[in-house]
């Protein structure tokens, strides 16, 4: 596995659009991270960029996010994109192909217990934001950084008790069903005839994206880290969301 310090990673080359498939994280990659998960701002320029990317790549585009698939559809107006693009929500647990196929697991009742415990902790620590997802529960502590250890401790306990996967990210501890990650989403999508034989490129900013970087490399492609993490499996790096838009815009043949 390729592991490197972001300080030594070069910017990504501009690939030949006809030979690639793009896999894009959402928060911190396509949009700036907001103080609250529900306060993210998506403007029409980004929606147009995604639409033009889907057109330039003939649909060989996927947004792979920890958010729900429905949220991605709503934020990016995905239903209006022609050709459509694929979506993986909930860290790869929800898959939606461009031909209308969809796949998602059943929601276990144990998540209700986890949700109650998360709300109880939030009442003790003002600033914690509890996010209920179809297949998980997230504790966001960006507005209460001192509560991070309490969030982590509760999440570890609940993960062990209920057989859930603990996914840590930037100022968040998320409990979700096991069985998939962003790398699995890349593998499933790249097997589709539309993407098969192309070079997968994954863009992401967080530890949750490392599985996507690894899968892209395993399949003959590469990852692009946005910002910094201590060690990464990505081969290239872009400074921030603005740099991502500029790079994607050049691939799409438009000004981002």
Coordinates of N, CA and C in Angstrom, one line a residue, residues 42-253:
X42 N -24.3 24.8 -1.3 CA -24.1 24.3 -2.6 C -24.6 25.4 -3.6
X43 N -23.8 25.9 -4.4 CA -24.3 26.9 -5.4 C -24.5 26.3 -6.8
X44 N -25.1 27.0 -7.6 CA -25.4 26.5 -9.0 C -24.2 26.3 -9.8
X45 N -23.1 27.0 -9.5 CA -21.9 26.8 -10.3 C -21.4 25.4 -10.1
X46 N -21.4 24.9 -8.9 CA -21.0 23.5 -8.6 C -21.9 22.5 -9.3
X47 N -23.2 22.7 -9.2 CA -24.2 21.8 -9.9 C -23.9 21.8 -11.4
X48 N -23.6 22.9 -12.0 CA -23.3 23.0 -13.4 C -22.0 22.3 -13.7
X49 N -21.0 22.4 -12.8 CA -19.7 21.7 -13.0 C -19.9 20.2 -13.0
X50 N -20.7 19.7 -12.1 CA -21.0 18.3 -12.0 C -21.8 17.8 -13.2
X51 N -22.7 18.6 -13.7 CA -23.5 18.3 -14.9 C -22.6 18.2 -16.1
X52 N -21.6 19.1 -16.2 CA -20.7 19.1 -17.3 C -19.7 18.0 -17.3
X53 N -19.3 17.6 -16.0 CA -18.4 16.5 -15.9 C -19.1 15.2 -16.3
X54 N -20.3 15.0 -15.9 CA -21.1 13.8 -16.3 C -21.2 13.7 -17.8
X55 N -21.4 14.9 -18.4 CA -21.5 14.9 -19.9 C -20.2 14.6 -20.5
X56 N -19.1 15.2 -20.0 CA -17.8 15.0 -20.6 C -17.3 13.6 -20.5
X57 N -17.7 13.0 -19.3 CA -17.2 11.6 -19.0 C -18.3 10.6 -19.5
X58 N -19.3 11.0 -20.1 CA -20.4 10.1 -20.6 C -20.9 9.3 -19.4
X59 N -21.1 9.9 -18.3 CA -21.7 9.3 -17.1 C -20.7 8.5 -16.2
X60 N -19.4 8.5 -16.6 CA -18.5 7.8 -15.7 C -18.0 8.6 -14.5
X61 N -19.0 9.0 -13.8 CA -18.8 9.9 -12.6 C -19.7 9.3 -11.5
X62 N -19.1 9.4 -10.3 CA -19.8 9.0 -9.1 C -19.5 9.9 -7.9
X63 N -20.5 10.3 -7.2 CA -20.3 11.0 -5.9 C -20.4 9.9 -4.8
X64 N -19.3 9.8 -4.0 CA -19.2 8.8 -2.9 C -19.1 9.5 -1.6
X65 N -20.1 9.5 -0.8 CA -20.2 10.3 0.4 C -20.7 9.6 1.6
X66 N -20.3 10.1 2.8 CA -20.9 9.6 4.0 C -22.3 10.1 4.2
X67 N -22.8 11.1 3.4 CA -24.1 11.5 3.5 C -25.1 10.5 2.8
X68 N -26.4 10.7 3.0 CA -27.3 9.8 2.4 C -27.4 10.0 0.9
X69 N -27.7 9.0 0.2 CA -27.9 9.2 -1.3 C -28.9 10.3 -1.6
X70 N -30.0 10.3 -0.8 CA -31.0 11.3 -1.1 C -30.5 12.7 -0.9
X71 N -29.6 12.9 0.1 CA -29.1 14.3 0.3 C -28.2 14.7 -0.9
X72 N -27.4 13.8 -1.4 CA -26.6 14.1 -2.6 C -27.5 14.4 -3.8
X73 N -28.5 13.7 -4.0 CA -29.5 14.0 -5.1 C -30.0 15.4 -4.9
X74 N -30.4 15.7 -3.7 CA -31.0 17.0 -3.5 C -30.0 18.2 -3.6
X75 N -28.8 18.0 -3.0 CA -27.8 19.1 -3.1 C -27.3 19.4 -4.5
X76 N -27.1 18.3 -5.3 CA -26.6 18.5 -6.6 C -27.6 18.4 -7.7
X77 N -28.9 18.4 -7.4 CA -30.0 18.3 -8.4 C -29.7 17.1 -9.3
X78 N -29.3 16.0 -8.8 CA -28.8 14.9 -9.6 C -29.9 14.4 -10.6
X79 N -31.1 14.5 -10.2 CA -32.2 14.0 -11.1 C -32.3 14.8 -12.4
X80 N -31.6 16.0 -12.4 CA -31.7 16.8 -13.6 C -30.5 16.5 -14.5
X81 N -29.5 15.7 -14.1 CA -28.3 15.5 -14.9 C -28.5 14.6 -16.0
X82 N -28.1 15.0 -17.2 CA -28.1 14.1 -18.4 C -26.8 14.2 -19.1
X83 N -26.0 13.1 -19.1 CA -26.4 11.8 -18.5 C -26.4 11.8 -17.0
X84 N -27.0 10.8 -16.4 CA -27.0 10.7 -14.9 C -25.6 10.3 -14.4
X85 N -25.3 10.5 -13.1 CA -24.1 10.0 -12.5 C -24.5 9.1 -11.4
X86 N -23.5 8.2 -11.0 CA -23.8 7.3 -9.9 C -23.6 8.0 -8.5
X87 N -24.2 7.4 -7.5 CA -24.1 7.9 -6.2 C -24.0 6.8 -5.2
X88 N -23.0 6.9 -4.3 CA -22.8 6.0 -3.2 C -23.0 6.8 -1.9
X89 N -24.1 6.5 -1.2 CA -24.3 7.2 0.1 C -24.0 6.4 1.3
X90 N -24.0 7.0 2.5 CA -23.7 6.3 3.7 C -22.5 5.4 3.7
X91 N -21.4 6.0 3.2 CA -20.1 5.4 3.1 C -20.1 4.1 2.3
X92 N -20.9 4.1 1.3 CA -20.9 2.9 0.4 C -22.0 1.9 0.7
X93 N -22.8 2.1 1.8 CA -23.9 1.2 2.1 C -25.1 1.4 1.1
X94 N -25.3 2.6 0.6 CA -26.3 2.9 -0.4 C -25.6 3.0 -1.8
X95 N -26.1 2.3 -2.8 CA -25.5 2.4 -4.1 C -26.6 2.7 -5.1
X96 N -26.4 3.6 -6.0 CA -27.3 4.0 -7.0 C -26.6 4.1 -8.3
X97 N -26.9 3.2 -9.3 CA -26.3 3.2 -10.6 C -27.0 4.1 -11.5
X98 N -26.3 4.4 -12.6 CA -26.9 5.4 -13.6 C -28.1 4.8 -14.4
X99 N -28.3 3.5 -14.3 CA -29.4 2.9 -15.1 C -30.7 2.8 -14.2
X100 N -30.6 3.4 -13.0 CA -31.7 3.3 -12.1 C -31.7 2.3 -11.0
X101 N -30.8 1.3 -11.1 CA -30.7 0.3 -10.1 C -30.2 0.9 -8.8
X102 N -30.7 0.3 -7.7 CA -30.3 0.8 -6.4 C -30.1 -0.4 -5.4
X103 N -29.3 -0.2 -4.4 CA -29.1 -1.2 -3.4 C -28.8 -0.6 -2.0
X104 N -29.5 -1.2 -1.0 CA -29.3 -0.7 0.3 C -29.7 -1.8 1.3
X105 N -29.1 -1.8 2.5 CA -29.4 -2.9 3.5 C -30.7 -2.5 4.3
X106 N -31.2 -3.4 5.0 CA -32.3 -3.1 6.0 C -31.7 -2.4 7.2
X107 N -32.6 -1.5 7.7 CA -32.2 -0.8 8.9 C -32.5 -1.6 10.2
X108 N -31.5 -1.8 11.0 CA -31.8 -2.6 12.3 C -32.4 -1.8 13.4
X109 N -33.2 -2.4 14.2 CA -33.9 -1.7 15.3 C -32.8 -1.2 16.3
X110 N -31.7 -1.7 16.4 CA -30.7 -1.3 17.4 C -30.2 0.1 17.1
X111 N -30.4 0.7 15.9 CA -30.0 2.0 15.7 C -30.9 3.0 16.5
X112 N -32.1 2.6 16.9 CA -33.0 3.4 17.7 C -32.4 3.6 19.1
X113 N -31.8 2.5 19.6 CA -31.2 2.6 20.9 C -29.9 3.5 20.9
X114 N -29.2 3.3 19.8 CA -28.0 4.2 19.6 C -28.4 5.6 19.5
X115 N -29.4 5.9 18.8 CA -29.9 7.3 18.6 C -30.3 7.9 19.9
X116 N -31.0 7.1 20.8 CA -31.4 7.6 22.1 C -30.2 8.0 22.9
X117 N -29.2 7.1 22.9 CA -27.9 7.3 23.7 C -27.2 8.5 23.2
X118 N -27.2 8.7 21.9 CA -26.5 9.9 21.3 C -27.2 11.2 21.8
X119 N -28.5 11.2 21.7 CA -29.2 12.4 22.2 C -29.0 12.7 23.7
X120 N -28.9 11.6 24.4 CA -28.7 11.8 25.9 C -27.3 12.4 26.1
X121 N -26.3 12.0 25.3 CA -25.0 12.6 25.5 C -25.0 14.1 25.0
X122 N -25.8 14.4 24.0 CA -25.8 15.8 23.5 C -26.5 16.7 24.5
X123 N -27.4 16.2 25.3 CA -28.1 17.0 26.3 C -27.1 17.4 27.4
X124 N -26.1 16.5 27.6 CA -25.1 16.8 28.6 C -23.9 17.7 28.1
X125 N -23.8 17.8 26.8 CA -22.7 18.6 26.2 C -23.3 19.5 25.1
X126 N -23.7 20.7 25.5 CA -24.3 21.6 24.5 C -23.2 21.9 23.3
X127 N -23.7 21.8 22.1 CA -22.9 22.0 21.0 C -22.7 20.7 20.2
X128 N -22.9 19.5 20.8 CA -22.9 18.3 20.1 C -24.2 18.3 19.2
X129 N -24.0 17.9 17.9 CA -25.1 17.7 17.0 C -25.2 16.3 16.6
X130 N -26.4 15.7 16.8 CA -26.7 14.4 16.5 C -27.3 14.3 15.1
X131 N -26.7 13.5 14.3 CA -27.3 13.3 12.9 C -27.8 11.9 12.8
X132 N -29.1 11.8 12.5 CA -29.7 10.5 12.2 C -29.6 10.2 10.8
X133 N -29.0 9.0 10.4 CA -28.9 8.6 9.1 C -29.7 7.3 8.9
X134 N -30.0 6.9 7.6 CA -30.8 5.7 7.4 C -30.1 4.4 8.0
X135 N -28.8 4.4 8.0 CA -28.0 3.2 8.5 C -27.0 3.6 9.5
X136 N -27.2 4.6 10.2 CA -26.2 5.0 11.2 C -26.6 6.3 12.0
X137 N -25.7 6.6 12.9 CA -25.9 7.8 13.8 C -24.6 8.5 13.9
X138 N -24.5 9.8 13.7 CA -23.3 10.5 13.8 C -23.3 11.5 14.9
X139 N -22.2 11.6 15.7 CA -22.1 12.6 16.7 C -21.1 13.6 16.2
X140 N -21.5 14.8 15.9 CA -20.7 15.9 15.4 C -20.3 16.8 16.6
X141 N -19.0 17.0 16.8 CA -18.6 17.9 17.9 C -17.7 19.1 17.5
X142 N -17.9 19.5 16.3 CA -17.2 20.7 15.8 C -17.5 21.9 16.6
X143 N -18.7 22.0 17.1 CA -19.1 23.2 17.9 C -18.9 22.9 19.4
X144 N -18.4 21.7 19.8 CA -18.1 21.4 21.2 C -16.8 20.5 21.2
X145 N -15.7 21.0 20.8 CA -14.5 20.2 20.6 C -14.0 19.5 21.9
X146 N -14.3 20.1 23.1 CA -14.0 19.5 24.3 C -14.8 18.2 24.6
X147 N -15.9 18.0 23.9 CA -16.7 16.8 24.1 C -16.3 15.7 23.2
X148 N -15.2 15.9 22.4 CA -14.7 14.8 21.5 C -14.4 13.5 22.2
X149 N -13.7 13.5 23.3 CA -13.4 12.3 24.0 C -14.7 11.6 24.5
X150 N -15.7 12.3 25.0 CA -16.9 11.7 25.4 C -17.7 11.1 24.2
X151 N -17.6 11.8 23.1 CA -18.3 11.2 21.9 C -17.6 9.9 21.4
X152 N -16.3 9.9 21.4 CA -15.5 8.8 21.0 C -15.8 7.6 22.0
X153 N -15.8 7.9 23.3 CA -16.0 6.8 24.3 C -17.4 6.2 24.1
X154 N -18.4 7.0 24.0 CA -19.7 6.5 23.8 C -19.8 5.7 22.5
X155 N -19.3 6.2 21.4 CA -19.3 5.5 20.2 C -18.6 4.2 20.2
X156 N -17.5 4.1 20.9 CA -16.8 2.8 21.0 C -17.6 1.8 21.8
X157 N -18.3 2.3 22.9 CA -19.1 1.4 23.7 C -20.3 0.9 22.8
X158 N -21.0 1.8 22.1 CA -22.1 1.4 21.4 C -21.8 0.5 20.2
X159 N -20.6 0.7 19.6 CA -20.2 -0.1 18.5 C -20.0 -1.5 18.9
X160 N -19.3 -1.7 20.1 CA -19.1 -3.0 20.6 C -20.4 -3.7 21.0
X161 N -21.3 -3.0 21.6 CA -22.5 -3.6 22.1 C -23.4 -4.0 21.0
X162 N -23.5 -3.2 19.9 CA -24.5 -3.5 18.9 C -23.9 -4.0 17.6
X163 N -22.6 -4.3 17.6 CA -22.0 -4.8 16.4 C -21.9 -3.8 15.2
X164 N -21.7 -2.6 15.5 CA -21.7 -1.5 14.5 C -20.2 -1.1 14.2
X165 N -20.1 -0.5 13.0 CA -18.8 0.0 12.6 C -18.6 1.4 13.1
X166 N -17.5 1.7 13.7 CA -17.2 3.1 14.2 C -16.3 3.7 13.1
X167 N -16.9 4.8 12.6 CA -16.2 5.5 11.5 C -15.8 6.9 12.1
X168 N -14.6 7.2 12.3 CA -14.1 8.5 12.8 C -13.8 9.4 11.6
X169 N -14.1 10.7 11.7 CA -13.8 11.7 10.7 C -13.4 13.0 11.3
X170 N -13.5 14.0 10.6 CA -13.1 15.3 11.1 C -14.2 15.9 12.0
X171 N -13.9 15.8 13.3 CA -14.8 16.3 14.4 C -16.1 15.5 14.4
X172 N -16.1 14.2 14.1 CA -17.3 13.4 14.1 C -16.9 12.0 14.4
X173 N -17.8 11.4 15.2 CA -17.8 9.9 15.4 C -19.1 9.3 14.9
X174 N -19.0 8.4 14.0 CA -20.2 7.9 13.3 C -20.3 6.4 13.5
X175 N -21.5 6.0 13.9 CA -21.8 4.5 14.0 C -22.6 4.1 12.9
X176 N -22.3 3.1 12.2 CA -23.0 2.7 11.0 C -23.0 1.1 10.9
X177 N -23.8 0.6 10.0 CA -23.8 -0.8 9.7 C -22.5 -1.2 9.1
X178 N -21.9 -2.3 9.5 CA -20.7 -2.8 8.8 C -21.1 -3.4 7.5
X179 N -20.0 -3.7 6.7 CA -20.2 -4.4 5.5 C -19.9 -3.6 4.2
X180 N -19.5 -2.3 4.3 CA -19.2 -1.6 3.1 C -18.4 -0.3 3.5
X181 N -17.6 0.1 2.6 CA -16.9 1.4 2.8 C -16.8 2.1 1.4
X182 N -16.1 3.2 1.3 CA -16.0 3.9 0.1 C -15.2 3.1 -1.0
X183 N -14.2 2.3 -0.5 CA -13.5 1.5 -1.4 C -14.4 0.5 -2.1
X184 N -15.3 -0.1 -1.3 CA -16.2 -1.1 -1.9 C -17.1 -0.5 -2.9
X185 N -17.5 0.8 -2.7 CA -18.3 1.5 -3.7 C -17.6 1.7 -5.0
X186 N -16.3 2.0 -4.9 CA -15.5 2.2 -6.1 C -15.4 0.8 -6.9
X187 N -15.2 -0.3 -6.2 CA -15.1 -1.6 -6.8 C -16.4 -2.0 -7.5
X188 N -17.5 -1.7 -6.8 CA -18.8 -2.1 -7.4 C -19.1 -1.2 -8.6
X189 N -18.8 0.1 -8.6 CA -19.2 0.9 -9.7 C -18.2 0.7 -10.9
X190 N -16.9 0.4 -10.6 CA -16.0 0.3 -11.7 C -16.2 -1.0 -12.5
X191 N -16.9 -2.0 -11.9 CA -17.3 -3.2 -12.5 C -18.4 -3.1 -13.5
X192 N -19.1 -1.9 -13.5 CA -20.2 -1.7 -14.4 C -19.6 -1.5 -15.8
X193 N -20.3 -2.0 -16.8 CA -19.8 -1.9 -18.2 C -19.4 -0.5 -18.6
X194 N -20.1 0.5 -18.1 CA -19.9 1.9 -18.5 C -18.5 2.3 -18.1
X195 N -18.1 1.8 -16.9 CA -16.8 2.2 -16.3 C -15.7 1.2 -16.5
X196 N -16.0 0.0 -16.8 CA -15.0 -1.1 -16.9 C -13.9 -0.7 -17.9
X197 N -12.7 -1.0 -17.5 CA -11.5 -0.7 -18.4 C -11.0 0.7 -18.3
X198 N -11.6 1.6 -17.5 CA -11.1 2.9 -17.4 C -10.3 3.0 -16.1
X199 N -9.6 4.1 -16.0 CA -8.7 4.4 -14.8 C -9.5 5.1 -13.7
X200 N -9.7 4.5 -12.5 CA -10.4 5.2 -11.5 C -9.6 6.2 -10.7
X201 N -10.2 7.4 -10.5 CA -9.5 8.4 -9.8 C -10.5 8.9 -8.7
X202 N -10.0 8.8 -7.4 CA -10.8 9.1 -6.3 C -10.3 10.4 -5.6
X203 N -11.2 11.4 -5.4 CA -10.8 12.6 -4.7 C -11.5 12.6 -3.3
X204 N -10.8 12.9 -2.2 CA -11.4 13.0 -0.9 C -10.5 13.7 0.1
X205 N -11.0 14.1 1.2 CA -10.3 15.0 2.1 C -10.1 14.4 3.5
X206 N -10.6 13.2 3.8 CA -10.7 12.8 5.2 C -10.2 11.3 5.3
X207 N -10.1 10.9 6.5 CA -9.7 9.5 6.8 C -10.7 8.5 6.2
X208 N -12.0 9.0 6.1 CA -13.0 8.1 5.6 C -12.8 7.8 4.1
X209 N -12.0 8.6 3.4 CA -11.7 8.5 2.0 C -10.5 7.6 1.7
X210 N -9.8 7.2 2.7 CA -8.6 6.4 2.5 C -8.9 5.1 1.8
X211 N -10.1 4.5 2.2 CA -10.5 3.2 1.5 C -10.7 3.4 0.0
X212 N -11.2 4.6 -0.3 CA -11.4 4.9 -1.7 C -10.1 5.1 -2.5
X213 N -9.1 5.8 -1.8 CA -7.8 5.9 -2.4 C -7.2 4.6 -2.7
X214 N -7.2 3.7 -1.7 CA -6.6 2.4 -1.8 C -7.3 1.6 -2.9
X215 N -8.6 1.6 -3.0 CA -9.3 0.9 -4.0 C -8.9 1.4 -5.4
X216 N -8.9 2.7 -5.6 CA -8.5 3.2 -6.9 C -7.1 2.8 -7.3
X217 N -6.1 2.8 -6.4 CA -4.8 2.3 -6.7 C -4.8 0.8 -7.0
X218 N -5.5 0.1 -6.2 CA -5.6 -1.4 -6.4 C -6.1 -1.7 -7.8
X219 N -7.0 -0.8 -8.4 CA -7.6 -1.0 -9.7 C -6.9 -0.3 -10.8
X220 N -5.6 0.1 -10.5 CA -4.8 0.8 -11.6 C -4.9 2.3 -11.7
X221 N -5.6 2.9 -10.7 CA -5.8 4.3 -10.7 C -5.1 5.0 -9.6
X222 N -5.6 6.1 -9.1 CA -4.9 6.8 -8.1 C -5.9 7.8 -7.3
X223 N -5.4 8.2 -6.1 CA -6.2 9.0 -5.3 C -5.6 10.4 -5.2
X224 N -6.5 11.4 -5.0 CA -6.1 12.8 -4.8 C -6.6 13.3 -3.4
X225 N -5.7 13.6 -2.5 CA -6.0 14.1 -1.2 C -6.3 15.6 -1.3
X226 N -7.4 16.0 -0.7 CA -7.7 17.4 -0.6 C -7.4 17.9 0.7
X227 N -6.4 18.8 0.8 CA -6.0 19.3 2.2 C -4.9 18.4 2.7
X228 N -5.0 18.2 4.0 CA -4.0 17.4 4.7 C -4.5 16.3 5.6
X229 N -3.9 15.2 5.7 CA -4.0 14.2 6.8 C -2.6 13.8 7.1
X230 N -2.3 13.2 8.2 CA -0.9 12.9 8.6 C -0.3 11.9 7.6
X231 N -1.0 10.9 7.2 CA -0.4 9.9 6.2 C -1.6 9.5 5.3
X232 N -1.3 9.3 4.1 CA -2.4 9.0 3.1 C -2.0 8.0 2.1
X233 N -2.9 7.3 1.5 CA -2.7 6.4 0.4 C -2.8 7.0 -0.9
X234 N -3.2 8.3 -0.9 CA -3.3 9.1 -2.1 C -1.9 9.3 -2.8
X235 N -1.9 9.5 -4.1 CA -0.7 9.7 -4.8 C -0.5 11.2 -5.1
X236 N -1.6 12.0 -5.1 CA -1.5 13.4 -5.4 C -2.3 14.2 -4.4
X237 N -2.1 15.5 -4.5 CA -2.8 16.4 -3.5 C -3.2 17.7 -4.2
X238 N -4.4 18.2 -3.8 CA -4.9 19.5 -4.1 C -5.1 20.3 -2.8
X239 N -4.9 21.5 -2.8 CA -4.9 22.3 -1.6 C -6.2 22.4 -0.9
X240 N -7.3 22.7 -1.7 CA -8.6 23.0 -1.1 C -9.7 22.8 -2.1
X241 N -10.9 23.1 -1.7 CA -12.1 22.9 -2.5 C -12.0 23.7 -3.8
X242 N -11.5 24.9 -3.7 CA -11.3 25.8 -4.9 C -10.4 25.1 -5.9
X243 N -9.3 24.5 -5.4 CA -8.4 23.9 -6.3 C -9.1 22.6 -7.0
X244 N -9.9 22.0 -6.2 CA -10.7 20.8 -6.8 C -11.5 21.3 -7.9
X245 N -12.3 22.4 -7.7 CA -13.2 22.9 -8.7 C -12.4 23.3 -10.0
X246 N -11.2 23.9 -9.8 CA -10.4 24.3 -10.9 C -9.9 23.1 -11.7
X247 N -9.5 22.1 -11.0 CA -9.0 20.9 -11.7 C -10.1 20.1 -12.4
X248 N -11.2 20.0 -11.7 CA -12.4 19.3 -12.4 C -12.9 20.1 -13.6
X249 N -12.8 21.5 -13.4 CA -13.3 22.3 -14.5 C -12.4 22.1 -15.8
X250 N -11.1 21.9 -15.6 CA -10.3 21.7 -16.8 C -10.6 20.3 -17.4
X251 N -10.9 19.3 -16.6 CA -11.3 18.0 -17.2 C -12.6 18.2 -18.0
X252 N -13.5 18.9 -17.4 CA -14.9 19.1 -18.0 C -14.8 20.1 -19.2
X253 N -13.7 20.8 -19.3 CA -13.6 21.8 -20.4 C -14.4 23.1 -20.1

